[in-house]
Amino acid sequence: MFLRKIAFAAVLLAAGAATPAFARDAADLSGFRVEALGGYETTDIDDEGTDGIAYGVGVGYDMQAGGAVFGIEAEAMDSTVDECVPGSVIASDTLCAKFGRDLYVGGRIGAAVGGNALVYAKGGYTNARIGIDYDDGIAGTTGDFTLNDELDGVRVGGGVQFGLGRSAYAKAEYRYSNYEQGFEKHQGLVGLGFRF
């Protein structure tokens, strides 16, 4: 709930910052783009949330038809989420999970607002790398294990993007990712990009 409030506040702040763009002539939001991304994420591991920082890069290509904007995009992200949960299966055990790189490919659809602001929704496929260590806490047993896996998932989200000149832009975005084996991520990110 706290993350959703932060993400909503970030979107409102970005929308407010985009207000001066309403007075300008409409910009063409078509073309190839690259961006740096960073922000806050919370991950649900074994019904317990853990927080961290997400950071990475993205690329995309947008096409504009009147006030509608359609695009394809891809991202490579990493995460600082690293959490241990005691008593996961039995009272003496510890389950640790660390999220690593996260790849995403998908699309977005949006509406141009004012001069060069864009409000959009997105969705697509995501694949996250996760490392899991389990220690049953009992000496001399063979119940301990380490597992490194890649989890497939689906991502949905939305945000607002506003121009900072002819080619630069900033954006604020909330996204939710649902992975195999019951793992989930909520992210509130900001980005700085350039359109070519």
Short mmCIF file of N, CA and C in Angstrom, two decimals:
data_model
loop_
_atom_site.label_atom_id
_atom_site.label_comp_id
_atom_site.label_asym_id
_atom_site.label_seq_id
_atom_site.Cartn_x
_atom_site.Cartn_y
_atom_site.Cartn_z
N MET A 1 0.82 -1.18 0.00
CA MET A 1 0.00 0.00 0.00
C MET A 1 0.87 1.25 0.00
N PHE A 2 1.95 1.24 0.80
CA PHE A 2 2.84 2.38 0.87
C PHE A 2 3.48 2.65 -0.49
N LEU A 3 3.93 1.58 -1.19
CA LEU A 3 4.54 1.73 -2.51
C LEU A 3 3.56 2.33 -3.50
N ARG A 4 2.30 1.92 -3.43
CA ARG A 4 1.30 2.46 -4.35
C ARG A 4 1.11 3.95 -4.13
N LYS A 5 1.14 4.38 -2.87
CA LYS A 5 1.02 5.81 -2.57
C LYS A 5 2.21 6.59 -3.12
N ILE A 6 3.41 6.03 -2.96
CA ILE A 6 4.61 6.69 -3.49
C ILE A 6 4.54 6.77 -5.01
N ALA A 7 4.15 5.67 -5.66
CA ALA A 7 4.06 5.66 -7.12
C ALA A 7 3.02 6.67 -7.60
N PHE A 8 1.87 6.73 -6.92
CA PHE A 8 0.83 7.68 -7.30
C PHE A 8 1.33 9.12 -7.15
N ALA A 9 2.03 9.38 -6.05
CA ALA A 9 2.58 10.73 -5.82
C ALA A 9 3.61 11.08 -6.89
N ALA A 10 4.44 10.10 -7.30
CA ALA A 10 5.44 10.35 -8.34
C ALA A 10 4.77 10.67 -9.67
N VAL A 11 3.68 9.96 -10.00
CA VAL A 11 2.97 10.22 -11.24
C VAL A 11 2.35 11.62 -11.20
N LEU A 12 1.75 12.02 -10.05
CA LEU A 12 1.18 13.36 -9.93
C LEU A 12 2.26 14.43 -10.05
N LEU A 13 3.42 14.19 -9.43
CA LEU A 13 4.52 15.14 -9.51
C LEU A 13 4.99 15.29 -10.95
N ALA A 14 5.12 14.17 -11.65
CA ALA A 14 5.55 14.23 -13.05
C ALA A 14 4.51 14.94 -13.91
N ALA A 15 3.23 14.70 -13.64
CA ALA A 15 2.18 15.37 -14.39
C ALA A 15 2.22 16.87 -14.14
N GLY A 16 2.47 17.26 -12.89
CA GLY A 16 2.59 18.69 -12.58
C GLY A 16 3.78 19.33 -13.27
N ALA A 17 4.89 18.60 -13.34
CA ALA A 17 6.07 19.12 -14.00
C ALA A 17 5.84 19.24 -15.50
N ALA A 18 4.93 18.44 -16.04
CA ALA A 18 4.66 18.47 -17.47
C ALA A 18 3.75 19.62 -17.86
N THR A 19 3.12 20.29 -16.91
CA THR A 19 2.15 21.34 -17.19
C THR A 19 2.70 22.44 -18.10
N PRO A 20 3.96 22.91 -17.93
CA PRO A 20 4.44 23.94 -18.85
C PRO A 20 4.44 23.47 -20.30
N ALA A 21 4.47 22.17 -20.56
CA ALA A 21 4.48 21.68 -21.93
C ALA A 21 3.15 21.95 -22.62
N PHE A 22 2.06 22.16 -21.88
CA PHE A 22 0.76 22.37 -22.48
C PHE A 22 0.75 23.63 -23.35
N ALA A 23 1.56 24.60 -23.01
CA ALA A 23 1.57 25.86 -23.74
C ALA A 23 2.36 25.76 -25.04
N ARG A 24 3.18 24.78 -25.21
CA ARG A 24 4.01 24.64 -26.41
C ARG A 24 3.24 23.98 -27.54
N ASP A 25 3.79 24.06 -28.72
CA ASP A 25 3.23 23.34 -29.85
C ASP A 25 3.42 21.86 -29.61
N ALA A 26 2.51 21.06 -30.18
CA ALA A 26 2.59 19.61 -30.01
C ALA A 26 3.88 19.08 -30.62
N ALA A 27 4.55 18.23 -29.89
CA ALA A 27 5.79 17.61 -30.37
C ALA A 27 5.48 16.25 -30.96
N ASP A 28 6.34 15.80 -31.86
CA ASP A 28 6.21 14.46 -32.42
C ASP A 28 6.85 13.48 -31.43
N LEU A 29 6.07 12.55 -30.91
CA LEU A 29 6.56 11.58 -29.93
C LEU A 29 6.99 10.27 -30.58
N SER A 30 7.15 10.27 -31.89
CA SER A 30 7.59 9.07 -32.61
C SER A 30 9.10 8.97 -32.59
N GLY A 31 9.59 7.73 -32.75
CA GLY A 31 11.01 7.52 -32.93
C GLY A 31 11.63 6.57 -31.93
N PHE A 32 12.89 6.31 -32.13
CA PHE A 32 13.68 5.43 -31.28
C PHE A 32 14.06 6.18 -30.01
N ARG A 33 14.10 5.46 -28.87
CA ARG A 33 14.45 6.09 -27.59
C ARG A 33 15.31 5.16 -26.75
N VAL A 34 16.17 5.76 -25.92
CA VAL A 34 16.97 5.04 -24.92
C VAL A 34 16.79 5.76 -23.59
N GLU A 35 16.84 4.99 -22.48
CA GLU A 35 16.59 5.62 -21.18
C GLU A 35 17.31 4.88 -20.06
N ALA A 36 17.61 5.64 -19.01
CA ALA A 36 18.14 5.09 -17.77
C ALA A 36 16.99 5.08 -16.77
N LEU A 37 16.88 3.98 -16.00
CA LEU A 37 15.76 3.80 -15.07
C LEU A 37 16.28 3.50 -13.67
N GLY A 38 15.56 3.94 -12.67
CA GLY A 38 15.92 3.62 -11.29
C GLY A 38 14.76 3.91 -10.36
N GLY A 39 14.72 3.20 -9.23
CA GLY A 39 13.66 3.46 -8.28
C GLY A 39 13.56 2.40 -7.20
N TYR A 40 12.41 2.36 -6.58
CA TYR A 40 12.14 1.54 -5.42
C TYR A 40 11.32 0.32 -5.83
N GLU A 41 11.62 -0.83 -5.21
CA GLU A 41 10.79 -2.01 -5.47
C GLU A 41 10.57 -2.79 -4.19
N THR A 42 9.45 -3.47 -4.15
CA THR A 42 9.18 -4.39 -3.06
C THR A 42 8.83 -5.73 -3.69
N THR A 43 9.36 -6.79 -3.12
CA THR A 43 9.17 -8.13 -3.66
C THR A 43 8.53 -9.00 -2.60
N ASP A 44 7.55 -9.77 -3.00
CA ASP A 44 6.86 -10.69 -2.09
C ASP A 44 7.57 -12.03 -2.17
N ILE A 45 8.21 -12.43 -1.05
CA ILE A 45 8.93 -13.70 -0.95
C ILE A 45 8.33 -14.46 0.23
N ASP A 46 7.71 -15.61 -0.06
CA ASP A 46 7.13 -16.44 0.99
C ASP A 46 6.18 -15.63 1.87
N ASP A 47 5.31 -14.83 1.22
CA ASP A 47 4.31 -13.99 1.89
C ASP A 47 4.92 -12.90 2.78
N GLU A 48 6.19 -12.60 2.59
CA GLU A 48 6.82 -11.49 3.31
C GLU A 48 7.44 -10.55 2.29
N GLY A 49 7.18 -9.25 2.46
CA GLY A 49 7.71 -8.26 1.54
C GLY A 49 9.10 -7.82 1.93
N THR A 50 9.92 -7.58 0.95
CA THR A 50 11.25 -7.04 1.17
C THR A 50 11.50 -5.94 0.15
N ASP A 51 12.23 -4.90 0.55
CA ASP A 51 12.42 -3.73 -0.28
C ASP A 51 13.82 -3.69 -0.85
N GLY A 52 13.97 -2.94 -1.92
CA GLY A 52 15.28 -2.75 -2.52
C GLY A 52 15.24 -1.68 -3.58
N ILE A 53 16.34 -1.54 -4.27
CA ILE A 53 16.49 -0.58 -5.35
C ILE A 53 16.56 -1.33 -6.67
N ALA A 54 15.82 -0.86 -7.66
CA ALA A 54 15.88 -1.40 -9.02
C ALA A 54 16.55 -0.36 -9.90
N TYR A 55 17.39 -0.81 -10.84
CA TYR A 55 18.08 0.11 -11.73
C TYR A 55 18.41 -0.60 -13.03
N GLY A 56 18.47 0.17 -14.13
CA GLY A 56 18.78 -0.46 -15.40
C GLY A 56 18.60 0.50 -16.56
N VAL A 57 18.47 -0.08 -17.76
CA VAL A 57 18.35 0.69 -19.00
C VAL A 57 17.20 0.14 -19.83
N GLY A 58 16.67 0.97 -20.71
CA GLY A 58 15.60 0.57 -21.59
C GLY A 58 15.78 1.17 -22.97
N VAL A 59 15.18 0.52 -23.96
CA VAL A 59 15.13 1.02 -25.33
C VAL A 59 13.71 0.83 -25.83
N GLY A 60 13.35 1.61 -26.84
CA GLY A 60 12.01 1.46 -27.39
C GLY A 60 11.86 2.21 -28.69
N TYR A 61 10.74 1.97 -29.32
CA TYR A 61 10.39 2.69 -30.54
C TYR A 61 8.91 3.01 -30.47
N ASP A 62 8.56 4.29 -30.64
CA ASP A 62 7.18 4.74 -30.58
C ASP A 62 6.71 5.25 -31.93
N MET A 63 5.41 5.05 -32.19
CA MET A 63 4.76 5.59 -33.39
C MET A 63 3.56 6.41 -32.93
N GLN A 64 3.39 7.60 -33.51
CA GLN A 64 2.29 8.46 -33.12
C GLN A 64 1.31 8.60 -34.27
N ALA A 65 0.02 8.47 -33.97
CA ALA A 65 -1.04 8.68 -34.94
C ALA A 65 -2.06 9.62 -34.29
N GLY A 66 -2.00 10.88 -34.64
CA GLY A 66 -2.83 11.88 -33.99
C GLY A 66 -2.40 12.02 -32.55
N GLY A 67 -3.34 11.86 -31.62
CA GLY A 67 -3.02 11.94 -30.20
C GLY A 67 -2.65 10.61 -29.58
N ALA A 68 -2.71 9.52 -30.35
CA ALA A 68 -2.40 8.18 -29.83
C ALA A 68 -0.94 7.83 -30.11
N VAL A 69 -0.31 7.18 -29.14
CA VAL A 69 1.08 6.75 -29.28
C VAL A 69 1.14 5.25 -28.98
N PHE A 70 1.77 4.49 -29.88
CA PHE A 70 1.94 3.05 -29.73
C PHE A 70 3.43 2.76 -29.76
N GLY A 71 3.89 1.86 -28.90
CA GLY A 71 5.32 1.59 -28.89
C GLY A 71 5.66 0.18 -28.48
N ILE A 72 6.88 -0.22 -28.83
CA ILE A 72 7.46 -1.47 -28.35
C ILE A 72 8.66 -1.08 -27.51
N GLU A 73 9.02 -1.93 -26.52
CA GLU A 73 10.12 -1.58 -25.63
C GLU A 73 10.75 -2.82 -25.03
N ALA A 74 11.99 -2.65 -24.57
CA ALA A 74 12.73 -3.71 -23.90
C ALA A 74 13.56 -3.07 -22.79
N GLU A 75 13.79 -3.84 -21.71
CA GLU A 75 14.56 -3.34 -20.57
C GLU A 75 15.46 -4.43 -20.02
N ALA A 76 16.57 -4.00 -19.46
CA ALA A 76 17.45 -4.87 -18.67
C ALA A 76 17.65 -4.17 -17.33
N MET A 77 17.17 -4.80 -16.25
CA MET A 77 17.22 -4.21 -14.93
C MET A 77 17.98 -5.13 -13.97
N ASP A 78 18.42 -4.58 -12.84
CA ASP A 78 19.01 -5.36 -11.76
C ASP A 78 18.35 -4.90 -10.46
N SER A 79 18.62 -5.62 -9.37
CA SER A 79 17.93 -5.35 -8.11
C SER A 79 18.86 -5.59 -6.93
N THR A 80 18.61 -4.84 -5.86
CA THR A 80 19.37 -5.04 -4.62
C THR A 80 18.59 -5.90 -3.62
N VAL A 81 17.43 -6.44 -4.01
CA VAL A 81 16.60 -7.22 -3.09
C VAL A 81 17.34 -8.50 -2.69
N ASP A 82 17.53 -8.67 -1.39
CA ASP A 82 18.22 -9.83 -0.82
C ASP A 82 17.63 -10.04 0.57
N GLU A 83 16.82 -11.07 0.74
CA GLU A 83 16.06 -11.24 1.98
C GLU A 83 16.14 -12.66 2.49
N CYS A 84 16.23 -12.81 3.81
CA CYS A 84 16.19 -14.12 4.47
C CYS A 84 14.97 -14.18 5.38
N VAL A 85 14.28 -15.32 5.33
CA VAL A 85 13.07 -15.53 6.13
C VAL A 85 13.31 -16.74 7.02
N PRO A 86 13.36 -16.55 8.35
CA PRO A 86 13.52 -17.70 9.26
C PRO A 86 12.20 -18.43 9.45
N GLY A 87 12.29 -19.71 9.76
CA GLY A 87 11.10 -20.50 10.07
C GLY A 87 10.16 -20.66 8.89
N SER A 88 10.70 -20.76 7.70
CA SER A 88 9.87 -20.87 6.50
C SER A 88 9.12 -22.19 6.42
N VAL A 89 9.82 -23.31 6.71
CA VAL A 89 9.20 -24.64 6.66
C VAL A 89 9.14 -25.26 8.06
N ILE A 90 10.29 -25.21 8.75
CA ILE A 90 10.35 -25.67 10.14
C ILE A 90 10.95 -24.56 10.99
N ALA A 91 10.82 -24.66 12.29
CA ALA A 91 11.22 -23.56 13.18
C ALA A 91 12.70 -23.21 13.08
N SER A 92 13.58 -24.16 12.77
CA SER A 92 15.02 -23.90 12.78
C SER A 92 15.59 -23.49 11.43
N ASP A 93 14.79 -23.43 10.38
CA ASP A 93 15.35 -23.21 9.04
C ASP A 93 15.43 -21.73 8.68
N THR A 94 16.15 -21.46 7.57
CA THR A 94 16.24 -20.13 7.00
C THR A 94 16.17 -20.25 5.48
N LEU A 95 15.31 -19.47 4.87
CA LEU A 95 15.17 -19.40 3.42
C LEU A 95 15.60 -18.01 2.98
N CYS A 96 16.62 -17.94 2.12
CA CYS A 96 17.12 -16.66 1.61
C CYS A 96 16.89 -16.59 0.11
N ALA A 97 16.45 -15.43 -0.35
CA ALA A 97 16.22 -15.23 -1.78
C ALA A 97 16.85 -13.91 -2.20
N LYS A 98 17.51 -13.94 -3.36
CA LYS A 98 18.11 -12.73 -3.93
C LYS A 98 17.67 -12.60 -5.38
N PHE A 99 17.03 -11.47 -5.68
CA PHE A 99 16.65 -11.20 -7.06
C PHE A 99 17.83 -10.57 -7.79
N GLY A 100 18.04 -11.01 -9.02
CA GLY A 100 19.11 -10.47 -9.86
C GLY A 100 18.54 -9.75 -11.06
N ARG A 101 19.15 -9.98 -12.20
CA ARG A 101 18.76 -9.27 -13.41
C ARG A 101 17.32 -9.62 -13.81
N ASP A 102 16.68 -8.65 -14.44
CA ASP A 102 15.29 -8.79 -14.86
C ASP A 102 15.19 -8.26 -16.29
N LEU A 103 14.79 -9.11 -17.23
CA LEU A 103 14.64 -8.71 -18.62
C LEU A 103 13.15 -8.55 -18.93
N TYR A 104 12.82 -7.56 -19.73
CA TYR A 104 11.42 -7.28 -20.07
C TYR A 104 11.33 -6.92 -21.54
N VAL A 105 10.28 -7.39 -22.20
CA VAL A 105 9.95 -6.97 -23.56
C VAL A 105 8.43 -6.85 -23.64
N GLY A 106 7.96 -5.75 -24.20
CA GLY A 106 6.52 -5.55 -24.24
C GLY A 106 6.15 -4.36 -25.09
N GLY A 107 4.97 -3.84 -24.83
CA GLY A 107 4.48 -2.71 -25.59
C GLY A 107 3.81 -1.71 -24.68
N ARG A 108 3.56 -0.55 -25.25
CA ARG A 108 2.83 0.47 -24.51
C ARG A 108 1.91 1.22 -25.45
N ILE A 109 0.85 1.76 -24.88
CA ILE A 109 -0.11 2.57 -25.63
C ILE A 109 -0.42 3.78 -24.76
N GLY A 110 -0.46 4.94 -25.40
CA GLY A 110 -0.68 6.14 -24.61
C GLY A 110 -1.38 7.24 -25.37
N ALA A 111 -1.60 8.33 -24.68
CA ALA A 111 -2.24 9.50 -25.25
C ALA A 111 -1.35 10.71 -25.03
N ALA A 112 -1.09 11.44 -26.11
CA ALA A 112 -0.33 12.68 -26.01
C ALA A 112 -1.20 13.71 -25.31
N VAL A 113 -0.61 14.42 -24.34
CA VAL A 113 -1.33 15.41 -23.55
C VAL A 113 -0.59 16.73 -23.67
N GLY A 114 -1.27 17.77 -24.11
CA GLY A 114 -0.64 19.07 -24.22
C GLY A 114 0.46 19.07 -25.26
N GLY A 115 1.56 19.73 -24.94
CA GLY A 115 2.66 19.88 -25.88
C GLY A 115 3.41 18.60 -26.15
N ASN A 116 4.12 18.07 -25.15
CA ASN A 116 4.90 16.85 -25.38
C ASN A 116 4.88 15.92 -24.18
N ALA A 117 3.75 15.88 -23.48
CA ALA A 117 3.58 14.93 -22.38
C ALA A 117 2.84 13.70 -22.91
N LEU A 118 3.06 12.58 -22.27
CA LEU A 118 2.45 11.32 -22.66
C LEU A 118 1.99 10.58 -21.42
N VAL A 119 0.74 10.15 -21.40
CA VAL A 119 0.21 9.28 -20.35
C VAL A 119 0.02 7.92 -21.00
N TYR A 120 0.54 6.85 -20.37
CA TYR A 120 0.54 5.56 -21.06
C TYR A 120 0.31 4.39 -20.11
N ALA A 121 -0.08 3.26 -20.71
CA ALA A 121 -0.17 1.97 -20.03
C ALA A 121 0.75 1.02 -20.77
N LYS A 122 1.30 0.03 -20.05
CA LYS A 122 2.24 -0.90 -20.67
C LYS A 122 1.97 -2.32 -20.20
N GLY A 123 2.51 -3.28 -20.93
CA GLY A 123 2.38 -4.67 -20.55
C GLY A 123 3.27 -5.55 -21.40
N GLY A 124 3.67 -6.70 -20.83
CA GLY A 124 4.50 -7.61 -21.59
C GLY A 124 5.07 -8.74 -20.76
N TYR A 125 6.08 -9.37 -21.32
CA TYR A 125 6.74 -10.54 -20.74
C TYR A 125 7.98 -10.10 -19.96
N THR A 126 8.22 -10.74 -18.81
CA THR A 126 9.41 -10.48 -18.02
C THR A 126 10.03 -11.79 -17.55
N ASN A 127 11.35 -11.77 -17.40
CA ASN A 127 12.08 -12.95 -16.94
C ASN A 127 13.10 -12.48 -15.91
N ALA A 128 12.98 -12.98 -14.68
CA ALA A 128 13.86 -12.55 -13.59
C ALA A 128 14.73 -13.71 -13.13
N ARG A 129 15.95 -13.41 -12.78
CA ARG A 129 16.86 -14.40 -12.21
C ARG A 129 16.78 -14.29 -10.69
N ILE A 130 16.67 -15.45 -10.02
CA ILE A 130 16.57 -15.48 -8.57
C ILE A 130 17.48 -16.58 -8.02
N GLY A 131 18.13 -16.28 -6.92
CA GLY A 131 18.94 -17.27 -6.22
C GLY A 131 18.29 -17.59 -4.89
N ILE A 132 18.11 -18.87 -4.59
CA ILE A 132 17.47 -19.30 -3.34
C ILE A 132 18.43 -20.21 -2.58
N ASP A 133 18.64 -19.90 -1.30
CA ASP A 133 19.45 -20.74 -0.41
C ASP A 133 18.56 -21.18 0.74
N TYR A 134 18.58 -22.50 1.03
CA TYR A 134 17.78 -23.04 2.12
C TYR A 134 18.70 -23.79 3.08
N ASP A 135 18.62 -23.45 4.35
CA ASP A 135 19.38 -24.12 5.41
C ASP A 135 18.37 -24.58 6.46
N ASP A 136 18.29 -25.90 6.68
CA ASP A 136 17.29 -26.40 7.63
C ASP A 136 17.70 -26.18 9.08
N GLY A 137 18.94 -25.74 9.31
CA GLY A 137 19.38 -25.44 10.66
C GLY A 137 19.70 -26.66 11.50
N ILE A 138 19.72 -27.82 10.89
CA ILE A 138 20.01 -29.06 11.61
C ILE A 138 21.34 -29.61 11.11
N ALA A 139 22.32 -29.72 12.02
CA ALA A 139 23.65 -30.20 11.63
C ALA A 139 23.59 -31.64 11.15
N GLY A 140 24.37 -31.92 10.11
CA GLY A 140 24.51 -33.28 9.62
C GLY A 140 23.38 -33.78 8.76
N THR A 141 22.45 -32.90 8.33
CA THR A 141 21.36 -33.35 7.45
C THR A 141 21.66 -32.97 6.01
N THR A 142 20.91 -33.54 5.11
CA THR A 142 21.11 -33.25 3.68
C THR A 142 19.96 -32.41 3.13
N GLY A 143 19.24 -31.73 4.01
CA GLY A 143 18.09 -30.94 3.58
C GLY A 143 18.45 -29.57 3.02
N ASP A 144 19.70 -29.14 3.16
CA ASP A 144 20.11 -27.82 2.67
C ASP A 144 20.24 -27.85 1.14
N PHE A 145 19.94 -26.72 0.50
CA PHE A 145 20.14 -26.66 -0.95
C PHE A 145 20.30 -25.21 -1.39
N THR A 146 20.87 -25.05 -2.58
CA THR A 146 21.00 -23.76 -3.26
C THR A 146 20.42 -23.93 -4.65
N LEU A 147 19.62 -22.99 -5.06
CA LEU A 147 18.95 -23.06 -6.36
C LEU A 147 19.07 -21.70 -7.04
N ASN A 148 19.54 -21.71 -8.26
CA ASN A 148 19.54 -20.51 -9.10
C ASN A 148 18.58 -20.78 -10.24
N ASP A 149 17.61 -19.91 -10.41
CA ASP A 149 16.56 -20.18 -11.38
C ASP A 149 16.19 -18.90 -12.11
N GLU A 150 15.53 -19.07 -13.26
CA GLU A 150 14.97 -17.95 -14.00
C GLU A 150 13.46 -18.13 -14.02
N LEU A 151 12.75 -17.09 -13.63
CA LEU A 151 11.30 -17.15 -13.51
C LEU A 151 10.65 -16.31 -14.60
N ASP A 152 9.71 -16.91 -15.33
CA ASP A 152 8.93 -16.18 -16.33
C ASP A 152 7.77 -15.48 -15.65
N GLY A 153 7.37 -14.37 -16.23
CA GLY A 153 6.26 -13.64 -15.65
C GLY A 153 5.62 -12.67 -16.60
N VAL A 154 4.63 -11.95 -16.08
CA VAL A 154 3.88 -10.94 -16.83
C VAL A 154 3.99 -9.62 -16.09
N ARG A 155 4.18 -8.54 -16.84
CA ARG A 155 4.29 -7.21 -16.23
C ARG A 155 3.22 -6.30 -16.82
N VAL A 156 2.58 -5.50 -15.95
CA VAL A 156 1.65 -4.46 -16.37
C VAL A 156 2.01 -3.19 -15.59
N GLY A 157 1.67 -2.06 -16.16
CA GLY A 157 1.99 -0.82 -15.47
C GLY A 157 1.48 0.39 -16.22
N GLY A 158 1.84 1.54 -15.72
CA GLY A 158 1.45 2.79 -16.35
C GLY A 158 2.31 3.92 -15.85
N GLY A 159 2.27 5.03 -16.58
CA GLY A 159 3.09 6.15 -16.16
C GLY A 159 2.81 7.40 -16.97
N VAL A 160 3.63 8.39 -16.72
CA VAL A 160 3.56 9.65 -17.44
C VAL A 160 4.98 10.05 -17.83
N GLN A 161 5.10 10.57 -19.05
CA GLN A 161 6.39 11.00 -19.59
C GLN A 161 6.24 12.43 -20.08
N PHE A 162 7.25 13.25 -19.83
CA PHE A 162 7.15 14.63 -20.30
C PHE A 162 8.50 15.09 -20.86
N GLY A 163 8.41 15.93 -21.89
CA GLY A 163 9.60 16.40 -22.58
C GLY A 163 10.40 17.41 -21.78
N LEU A 164 11.71 17.36 -21.98
CA LEU A 164 12.63 18.31 -21.36
C LEU A 164 13.40 19.07 -22.43
N GLY A 165 12.78 19.27 -23.56
CA GLY A 165 13.44 19.88 -24.70
C GLY A 165 13.06 19.12 -25.95
N ARG A 166 13.87 19.26 -26.99
CA ARG A 166 13.53 18.60 -28.26
C ARG A 166 13.66 17.09 -28.20
N SER A 167 14.68 16.56 -27.50
CA SER A 167 14.88 15.11 -27.53
C SER A 167 14.90 14.46 -26.15
N ALA A 168 15.17 15.20 -25.09
CA ALA A 168 15.23 14.60 -23.75
C ALA A 168 13.84 14.53 -23.12
N TYR A 169 13.64 13.54 -22.27
CA TYR A 169 12.39 13.41 -21.55
C TYR A 169 12.64 12.76 -20.19
N ALA A 170 11.70 12.96 -19.30
CA ALA A 170 11.71 12.29 -17.99
C ALA A 170 10.39 11.56 -17.84
N LYS A 171 10.39 10.52 -16.99
CA LYS A 171 9.15 9.78 -16.79
C LYS A 171 9.07 9.23 -15.38
N ALA A 172 7.85 8.97 -14.94
CA ALA A 172 7.59 8.30 -13.67
C ALA A 172 6.63 7.17 -13.98
N GLU A 173 6.88 6.00 -13.37
CA GLU A 173 6.13 4.81 -13.75
C GLU A 173 5.92 3.89 -12.56
N TYR A 174 4.74 3.28 -12.51
CA TYR A 174 4.46 2.19 -11.57
C TYR A 174 4.27 0.93 -12.40
N ARG A 175 4.85 -0.21 -11.92
CA ARG A 175 4.60 -1.47 -12.60
C ARG A 175 4.50 -2.62 -11.61
N TYR A 176 3.71 -3.62 -12.00
CA TYR A 176 3.51 -4.84 -11.20
C TYR A 176 3.92 -6.03 -12.06
N SER A 177 4.74 -6.92 -11.48
CA SER A 177 5.18 -8.13 -12.17
C SER A 177 4.79 -9.35 -11.36
N ASN A 178 4.24 -10.35 -12.03
CA ASN A 178 3.83 -11.60 -11.40
C ASN A 178 4.60 -12.73 -12.06
N TYR A 179 5.39 -13.46 -11.25
CA TYR A 179 6.27 -14.52 -11.76
C TYR A 179 5.77 -15.89 -11.34
N GLU A 180 6.36 -16.90 -11.95
CA GLU A 180 6.10 -18.28 -11.56
C GLU A 180 6.44 -18.47 -10.08
N GLN A 181 5.91 -19.53 -9.51
CA GLN A 181 6.20 -19.95 -8.14
C GLN A 181 5.77 -18.91 -7.09
N GLY A 182 4.84 -18.03 -7.46
CA GLY A 182 4.26 -17.12 -6.49
C GLY A 182 5.07 -15.89 -6.14
N PHE A 183 6.09 -15.54 -6.92
CA PHE A 183 6.87 -14.33 -6.66
C PHE A 183 6.23 -13.14 -7.35
N GLU A 184 6.23 -11.99 -6.66
CA GLU A 184 5.66 -10.76 -7.20
C GLU A 184 6.59 -9.59 -6.95
N LYS A 185 6.50 -8.57 -7.81
CA LYS A 185 7.24 -7.33 -7.62
C LYS A 185 6.31 -6.15 -7.86
N HIS A 186 6.46 -5.11 -7.02
CA HIS A 186 5.85 -3.81 -7.24
C HIS A 186 7.01 -2.83 -7.36
N GLN A 187 6.98 -1.99 -8.38
CA GLN A 187 8.07 -1.04 -8.59
C GLN A 187 7.52 0.35 -8.87
N GLY A 188 8.17 1.35 -8.29
CA GLY A 188 7.94 2.74 -8.61
C GLY A 188 9.24 3.30 -9.13
N LEU A 189 9.28 3.64 -10.42
CA LEU A 189 10.54 4.04 -11.06
C LEU A 189 10.43 5.43 -11.68
N VAL A 190 11.58 6.05 -11.81
CA VAL A 190 11.70 7.27 -12.61
C VAL A 190 12.74 7.00 -13.69
N GLY A 191 12.66 7.73 -14.77
CA GLY A 191 13.59 7.52 -15.87
C GLY A 191 13.95 8.82 -16.55
N LEU A 192 15.11 8.82 -17.17
CA LEU A 192 15.57 9.93 -17.99
C LEU A 192 16.00 9.35 -19.32
N GLY A 193 15.45 9.88 -20.41
CA GLY A 193 15.72 9.29 -21.72
C GLY A 193 15.95 10.32 -22.80
N PHE A 194 16.33 9.79 -23.98
CA PHE A 194 16.58 10.61 -25.16
C PHE A 194 15.93 9.94 -26.36
N ARG A 195 15.27 10.75 -27.16
CA ARG A 195 14.60 10.27 -28.38
C ARG A 195 15.42 10.69 -29.59
N PHE A 196 15.54 9.78 -30.54
CA PHE A 196 16.33 10.06 -31.75
C PHE A 196 15.43 10.14 -32.98
#
